[in-house]
Short mmCIF file of C-alpha atoms in Angstrom, two decimals:
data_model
loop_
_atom_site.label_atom_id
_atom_site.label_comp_id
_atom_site.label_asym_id
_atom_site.label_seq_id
_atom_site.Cartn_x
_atom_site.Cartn_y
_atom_site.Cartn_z
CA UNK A 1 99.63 70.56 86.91
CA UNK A 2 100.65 74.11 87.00
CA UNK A 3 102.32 75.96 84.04
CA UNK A 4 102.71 78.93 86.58
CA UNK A 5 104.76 79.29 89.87
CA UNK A 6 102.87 79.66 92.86
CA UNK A 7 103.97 83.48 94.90
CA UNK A 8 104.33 81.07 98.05
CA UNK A 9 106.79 78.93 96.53
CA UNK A 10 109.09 82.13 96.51
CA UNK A 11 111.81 82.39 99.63
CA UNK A 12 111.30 84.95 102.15
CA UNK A 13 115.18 86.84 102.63
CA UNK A 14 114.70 87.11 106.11
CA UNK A 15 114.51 83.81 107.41
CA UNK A 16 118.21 82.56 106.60
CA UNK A 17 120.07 81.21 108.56
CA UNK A 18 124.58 81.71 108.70
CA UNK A 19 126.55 80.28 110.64
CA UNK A 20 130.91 80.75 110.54
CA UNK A 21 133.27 78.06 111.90
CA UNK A 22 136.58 79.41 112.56
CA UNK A 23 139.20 76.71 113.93
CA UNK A 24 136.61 74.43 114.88
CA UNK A 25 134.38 76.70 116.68
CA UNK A 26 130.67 77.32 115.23
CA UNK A 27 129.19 80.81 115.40
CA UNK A 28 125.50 82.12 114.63
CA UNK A 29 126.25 84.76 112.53
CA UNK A 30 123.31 86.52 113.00
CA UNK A 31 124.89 89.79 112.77
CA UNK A 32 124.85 89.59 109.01
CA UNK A 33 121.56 91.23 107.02
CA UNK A 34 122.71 90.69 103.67
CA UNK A 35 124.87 87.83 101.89
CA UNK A 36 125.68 86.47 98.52
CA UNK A 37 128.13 84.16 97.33
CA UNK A 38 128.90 83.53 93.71
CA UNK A 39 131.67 80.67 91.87
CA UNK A 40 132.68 82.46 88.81
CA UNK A 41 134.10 79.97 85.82
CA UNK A 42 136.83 80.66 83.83
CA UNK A 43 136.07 79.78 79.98
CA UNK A 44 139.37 79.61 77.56
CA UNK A 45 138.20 80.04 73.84
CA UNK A 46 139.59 77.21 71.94
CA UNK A 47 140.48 77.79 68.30
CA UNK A 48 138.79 74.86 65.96
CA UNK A 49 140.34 73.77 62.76
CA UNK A 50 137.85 73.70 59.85
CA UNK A 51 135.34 76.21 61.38
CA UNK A 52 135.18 80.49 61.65
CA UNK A 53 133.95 80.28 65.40
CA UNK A 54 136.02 79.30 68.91
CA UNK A 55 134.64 77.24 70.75
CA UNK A 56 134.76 76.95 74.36
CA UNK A 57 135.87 74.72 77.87
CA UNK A 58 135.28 75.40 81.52
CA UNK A 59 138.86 74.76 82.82
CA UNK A 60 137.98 75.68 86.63
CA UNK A 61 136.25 78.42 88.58
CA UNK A 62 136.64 80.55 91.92
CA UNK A 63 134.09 81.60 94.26
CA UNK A 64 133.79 85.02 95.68
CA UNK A 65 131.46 86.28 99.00
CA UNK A 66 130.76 89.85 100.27
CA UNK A 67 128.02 90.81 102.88
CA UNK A 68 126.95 93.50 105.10
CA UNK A 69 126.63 93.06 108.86
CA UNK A 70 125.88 94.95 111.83
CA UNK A 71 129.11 96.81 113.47
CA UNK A 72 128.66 94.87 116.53
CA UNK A 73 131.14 91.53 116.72
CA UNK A 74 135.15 91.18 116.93
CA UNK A 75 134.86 87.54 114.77
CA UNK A 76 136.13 89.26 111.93
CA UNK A 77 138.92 91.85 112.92
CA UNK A 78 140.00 89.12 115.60
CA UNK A 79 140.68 87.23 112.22
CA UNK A 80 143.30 90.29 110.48
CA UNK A 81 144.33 91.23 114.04
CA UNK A 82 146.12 87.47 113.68
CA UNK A 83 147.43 88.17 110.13
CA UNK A 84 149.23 91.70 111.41
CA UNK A 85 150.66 89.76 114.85
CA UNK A 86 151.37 86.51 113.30
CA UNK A 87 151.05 86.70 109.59
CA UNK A 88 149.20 83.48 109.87
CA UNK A 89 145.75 83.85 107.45
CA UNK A 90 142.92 82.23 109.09
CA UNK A 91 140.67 80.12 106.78
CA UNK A 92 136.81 79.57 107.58
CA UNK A 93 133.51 78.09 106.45
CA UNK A 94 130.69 79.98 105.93
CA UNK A 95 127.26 77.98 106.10
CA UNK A 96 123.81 79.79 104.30
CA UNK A 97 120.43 78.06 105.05
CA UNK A 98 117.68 79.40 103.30
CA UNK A 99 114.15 77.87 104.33
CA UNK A 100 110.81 78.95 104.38
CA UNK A 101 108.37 76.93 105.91
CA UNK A 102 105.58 78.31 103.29
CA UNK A 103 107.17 77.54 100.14
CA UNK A 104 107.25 73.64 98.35
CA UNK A 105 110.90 73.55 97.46
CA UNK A 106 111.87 72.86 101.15
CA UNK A 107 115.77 74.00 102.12
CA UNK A 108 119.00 75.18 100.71
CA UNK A 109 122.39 74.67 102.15
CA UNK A 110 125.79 76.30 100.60
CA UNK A 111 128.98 75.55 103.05
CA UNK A 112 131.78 77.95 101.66
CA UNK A 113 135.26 76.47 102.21
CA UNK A 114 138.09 78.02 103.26
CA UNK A 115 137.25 81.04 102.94
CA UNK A 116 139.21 83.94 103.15
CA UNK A 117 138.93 88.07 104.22
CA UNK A 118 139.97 90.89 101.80
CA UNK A 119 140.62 92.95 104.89
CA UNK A 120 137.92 95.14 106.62
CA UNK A 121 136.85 97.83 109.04
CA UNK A 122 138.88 97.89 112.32
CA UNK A 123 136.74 100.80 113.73
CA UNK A 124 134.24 103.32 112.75
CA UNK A 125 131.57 105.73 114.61
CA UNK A 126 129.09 108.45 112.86
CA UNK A 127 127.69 110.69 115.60
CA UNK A 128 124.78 111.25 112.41
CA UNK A 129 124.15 107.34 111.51
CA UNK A 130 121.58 105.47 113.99
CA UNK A 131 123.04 102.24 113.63
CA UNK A 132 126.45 101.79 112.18
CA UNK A 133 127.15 98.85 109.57
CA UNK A 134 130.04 97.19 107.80
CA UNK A 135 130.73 96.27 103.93
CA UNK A 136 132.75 92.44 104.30
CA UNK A 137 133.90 90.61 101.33
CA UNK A 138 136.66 87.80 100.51
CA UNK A 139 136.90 84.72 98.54
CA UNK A 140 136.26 80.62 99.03
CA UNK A 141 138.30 77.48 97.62
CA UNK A 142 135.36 75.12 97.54
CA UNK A 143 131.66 74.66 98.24
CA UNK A 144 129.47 71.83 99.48
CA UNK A 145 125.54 71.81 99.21
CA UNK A 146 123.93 68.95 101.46
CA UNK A 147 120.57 70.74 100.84
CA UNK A 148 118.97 71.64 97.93
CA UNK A 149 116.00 72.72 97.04
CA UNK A 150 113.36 70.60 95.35
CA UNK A 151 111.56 70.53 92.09
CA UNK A 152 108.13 72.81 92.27
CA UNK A 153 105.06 71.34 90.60
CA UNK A 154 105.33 71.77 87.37
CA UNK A 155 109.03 71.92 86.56
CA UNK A 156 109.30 68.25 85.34
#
């Protein structure tokens, strides 16, 4: 048994996988280069009788995404052009599958639910950029994982 992770067991960023599903439909979203999701909790201090330090609770959480992505789909802007026409808010899932078929721990899947834009580029062009990319970001309500990794040699 190894006290020591092995490099291979590390994930290569390139070979995720994300897919979107907006109402009902399921796109590759290969467009996107770069991706991270994070649930942030929210911690209340809780005074203590009898003692100088608070302690403290977890009473809930809320998860937050941003990414950048080629300038080359209409998913997203199709999305706010909705909002400004409609005022209805479209909600989607975001599914990340990281695997690499060198390392032990196998696969990872995070489905972000209901997720929501912060707004985002409608258009853009630099005559001096060779390929032209966009900044997206929003929050989620909830989050599934029906993958997740396993234990490497060693941990247990």
């Amino acid at each position: 048994m190894s006290n020591t992770m092995n490099a291979k067991d590390s994930i290569s960023g390139s070979l995720a996988e994300c897919y979107i599903t907006i109402d009902g439909n399921r796109y590759n979203f290969m467009q996107l280069y770069e991706f991270e999701a994070s649930y942030d909790m929210n911690i209340v201090d809780v005074p203590i009788l009898g003692q100088t330090s608070k302690g403290h609770k977890a009473v809930g959480g809320s998860g937050t995404w941003n990414g950048t992505a080629h300038f080359n789909q209409s998913l997203l802007r199709e999305i706010l052009y909705r909002f400004k026409n409609s005022g209805e808010m479209v909600y989607f899932d975001i599914q990340v599958t990281n695997s690499d078929p060198t390392s032990a721990v196998g696969r990872q899947t995070i489905i972000l639910k209901n997720c929501l834009m912060e707004g985002g580029i409608l258009t853009k062009f630099n005559a001096d950029e060779e390929i032209l990319s966009e900044d997206i970001s929003g929050t989620f309500d909830d989050w599934e994982m029906p993958e997740k990794f396993g234990l490497l040699s060693g941990m247990n």
